[in-house]
XYZ file of C-alpha atoms in Angstrom:
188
model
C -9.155 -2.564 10.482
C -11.491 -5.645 9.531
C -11.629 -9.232 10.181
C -12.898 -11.026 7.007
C -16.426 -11.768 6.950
C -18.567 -12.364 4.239
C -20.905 -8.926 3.979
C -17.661 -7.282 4.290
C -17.595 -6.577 0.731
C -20.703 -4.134 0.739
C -18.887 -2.163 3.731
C -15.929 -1.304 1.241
C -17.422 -0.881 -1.684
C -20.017 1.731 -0.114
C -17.421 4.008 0.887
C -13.816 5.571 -0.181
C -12.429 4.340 3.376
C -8.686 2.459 3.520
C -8.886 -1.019 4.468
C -6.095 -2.787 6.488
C -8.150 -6.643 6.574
C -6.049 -9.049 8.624
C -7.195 -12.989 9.340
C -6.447 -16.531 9.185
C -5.499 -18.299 5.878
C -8.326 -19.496 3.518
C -11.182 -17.642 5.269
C -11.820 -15.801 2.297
C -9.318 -12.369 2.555
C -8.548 -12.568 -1.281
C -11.605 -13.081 -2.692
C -12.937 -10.258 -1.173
C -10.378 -8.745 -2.414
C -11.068 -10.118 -5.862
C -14.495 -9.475 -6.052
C -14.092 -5.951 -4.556
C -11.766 -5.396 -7.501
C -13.928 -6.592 -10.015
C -16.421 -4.104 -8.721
C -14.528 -1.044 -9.438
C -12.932 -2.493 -12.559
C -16.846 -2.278 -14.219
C -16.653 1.658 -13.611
C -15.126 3.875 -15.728
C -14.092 6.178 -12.584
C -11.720 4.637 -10.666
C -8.429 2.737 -11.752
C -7.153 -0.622 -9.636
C -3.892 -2.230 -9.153
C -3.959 -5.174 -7.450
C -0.602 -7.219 -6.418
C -0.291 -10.397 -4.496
C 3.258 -9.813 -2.698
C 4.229 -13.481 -2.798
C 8.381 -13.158 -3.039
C 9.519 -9.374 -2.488
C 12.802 -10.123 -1.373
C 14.006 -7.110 -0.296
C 17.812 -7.610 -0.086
C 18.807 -4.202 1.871
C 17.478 -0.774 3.236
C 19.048 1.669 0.958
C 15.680 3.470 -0.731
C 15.403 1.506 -4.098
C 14.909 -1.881 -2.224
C 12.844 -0.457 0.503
C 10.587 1.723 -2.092
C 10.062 -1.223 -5.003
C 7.144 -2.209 -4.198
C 5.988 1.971 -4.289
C 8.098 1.617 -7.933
C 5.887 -1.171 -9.293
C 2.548 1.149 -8.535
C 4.222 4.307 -9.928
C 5.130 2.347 -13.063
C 1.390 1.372 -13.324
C -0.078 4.965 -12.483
C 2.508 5.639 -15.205
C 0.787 3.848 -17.699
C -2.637 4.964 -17.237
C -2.015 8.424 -17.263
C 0.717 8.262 -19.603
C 2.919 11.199 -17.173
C 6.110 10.002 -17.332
C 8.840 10.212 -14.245
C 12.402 9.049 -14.166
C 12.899 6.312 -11.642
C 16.723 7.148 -11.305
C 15.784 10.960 -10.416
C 14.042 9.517 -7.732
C 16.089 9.434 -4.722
C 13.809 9.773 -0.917
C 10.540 9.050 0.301
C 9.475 12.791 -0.356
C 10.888 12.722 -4.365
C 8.331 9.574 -4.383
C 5.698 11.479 -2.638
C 5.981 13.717 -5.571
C 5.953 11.658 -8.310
C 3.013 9.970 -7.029
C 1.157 12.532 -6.356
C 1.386 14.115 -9.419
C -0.087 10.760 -11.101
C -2.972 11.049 -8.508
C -3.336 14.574 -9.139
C -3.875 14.175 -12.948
C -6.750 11.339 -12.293
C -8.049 13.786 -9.885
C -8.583 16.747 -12.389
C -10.293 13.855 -14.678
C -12.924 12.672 -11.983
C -10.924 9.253 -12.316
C -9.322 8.144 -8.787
C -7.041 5.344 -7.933
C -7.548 1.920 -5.921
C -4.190 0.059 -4.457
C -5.238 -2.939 -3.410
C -2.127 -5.401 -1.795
C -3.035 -8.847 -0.985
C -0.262 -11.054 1.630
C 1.302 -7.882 2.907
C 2.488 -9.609 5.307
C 5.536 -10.988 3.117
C 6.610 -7.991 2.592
C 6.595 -6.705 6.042
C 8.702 -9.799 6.611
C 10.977 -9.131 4.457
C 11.789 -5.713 5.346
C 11.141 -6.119 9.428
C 14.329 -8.743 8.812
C 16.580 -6.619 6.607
C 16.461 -3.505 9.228
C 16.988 -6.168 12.154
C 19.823 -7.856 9.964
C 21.587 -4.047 9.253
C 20.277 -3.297 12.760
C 18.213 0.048 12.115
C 14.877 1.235 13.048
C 12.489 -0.164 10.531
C 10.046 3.310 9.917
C 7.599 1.889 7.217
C 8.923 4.732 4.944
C 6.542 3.230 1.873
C 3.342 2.865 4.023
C 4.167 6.527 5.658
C 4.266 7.792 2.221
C 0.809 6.057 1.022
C -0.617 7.507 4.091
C 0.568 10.993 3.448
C -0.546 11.059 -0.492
C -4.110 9.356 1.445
C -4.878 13.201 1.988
C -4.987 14.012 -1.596
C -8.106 13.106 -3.370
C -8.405 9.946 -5.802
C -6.050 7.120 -3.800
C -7.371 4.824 -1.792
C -5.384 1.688 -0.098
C -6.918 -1.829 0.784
C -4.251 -4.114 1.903
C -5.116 -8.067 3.637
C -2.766 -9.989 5.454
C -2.492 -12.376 8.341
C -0.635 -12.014 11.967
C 2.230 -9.351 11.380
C -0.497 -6.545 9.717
C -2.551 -7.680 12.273
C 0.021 -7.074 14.962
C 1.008 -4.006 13.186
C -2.907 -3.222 13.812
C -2.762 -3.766 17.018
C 0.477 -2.421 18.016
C 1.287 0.003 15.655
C 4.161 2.483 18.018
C 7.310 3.219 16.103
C 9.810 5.081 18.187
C 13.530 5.483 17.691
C 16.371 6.786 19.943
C 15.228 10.141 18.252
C 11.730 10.127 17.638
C 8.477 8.700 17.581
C 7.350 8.091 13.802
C 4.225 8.434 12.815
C 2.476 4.944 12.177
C 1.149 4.030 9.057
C -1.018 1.401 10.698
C -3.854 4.128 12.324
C -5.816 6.908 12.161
C-alpha cells in the first residue's frame, strides 16, 4: 500500500511487487501510473493492460456482472497470446481462475509476464459495494480474490490507484459473513 509521491515510480518499477496506491485527487496517482506503463511497454518482456474504470455499472451480483471487469482482461490476455476461451463456458470464480491462468501460464513458458494496471478502482468498488447492499448479500470481492490467487503463479502482477474506499479497503480490509471469514484481497 502507497501514498503517491513522486520517487514512487522507481519503487515499482524496481521490483515485481503488487501495488494497491490510494490518495487524494490530482496529486499525481495516474501519471504514475502512466509513466510506469510506458516503462514496461519499451520491453519486450512483459505485456500491460491498463483501464481507467470510469462507468462500470454493475447492474446485479449474478457472476457475469460481478466478473466483467475480469472479462475485459481475459479478452485482452486473449489477444496477445492468441489461446482462445469461451466466455459462455465460463460460469464461477474458479472456471475464471482457469482460464486466466492458462493465459498467464503460456506468457510464462515464453519469459513474457503480464502487468494489470487499474486506475479509479474505486468506481468500481462503488458500484459493486451498492449492488450487494441493494440485493442485501455479503459483498466477498470474488474478482480481486481471484487476481490474488492467480498472484501465486508467475508472470501477473496487479497495480491498482484509487482514492478513499481502496484506501479504506487498505485499512480495513476484514470480510466476514454469517458463515465465514473470507480471505481479503486487500493484504498480505
Amino acid at each position: 500500500h502507497l501514498h503517491v509521491e513522486r520517487d514512487e515510480y522507481k519503487t515499482i518499477i524496481s521490483n515485481d511487487k503488487w501495488y494497491a496506491i490510494s490518495g487524494a485527487r490530482r496529486i499525481g496517482k495516474t501519471s504514475l501510473l502512466k509513466h510506469v506503463e510506458q516503462y514496461y511497454k519499451k520491453r519486450k518482456d512483459t505485456h500491460v493492460y491498463i483501464k481507467s474504470i470510469n462507468t462500470n455499472r454493475i447492474k446485479n451480483t449474478s457472476f457475469s456482472e460481478v466478473f466483467e471487469l475480469g472479462f475485459q482482461v481475459l479478452d485482452h490476455l486473449s489477444e496477445i497470446t492468441n489461446l482462445t476461451f469461451e466466455k459462455d463456458k465460463i460460469h464461477n470464480a474458479s472456471q475464471f481462475k482457469e482460464a486466466f491462468i492458462k493465459q498467464i501460464e503460456f506468457l510464462s513458458n515464453n519469459k513474457e509476464s503480464f502487468l494489470l494496471i487499474l486506475d479509479e478502482v474505486d468506481v468500481y468498488l462503488r458500484s459493486i459495494d451498492e449492488i450487494y447492499k441493494k440485493e442485501d448479500k455479503e459483498n466477498g470481492h470474488e474478482l480481486f480474490n481471484c487476481f490474488r490467487d492467480i498472484k501465486i503463479n508467475s508472470g501477473f502482477r496487479i497495480i491498482i490507484a484509487g482514492f478513499m474506499r481502496l484506501y479504506n479497503y487498505i485499512e480495513n480490509p476484514s470480510v466476514e459473513t454469517e458463515n465465514e471469514k473470507i480471505k481479503s484481497p486487500w493484504i498480505g
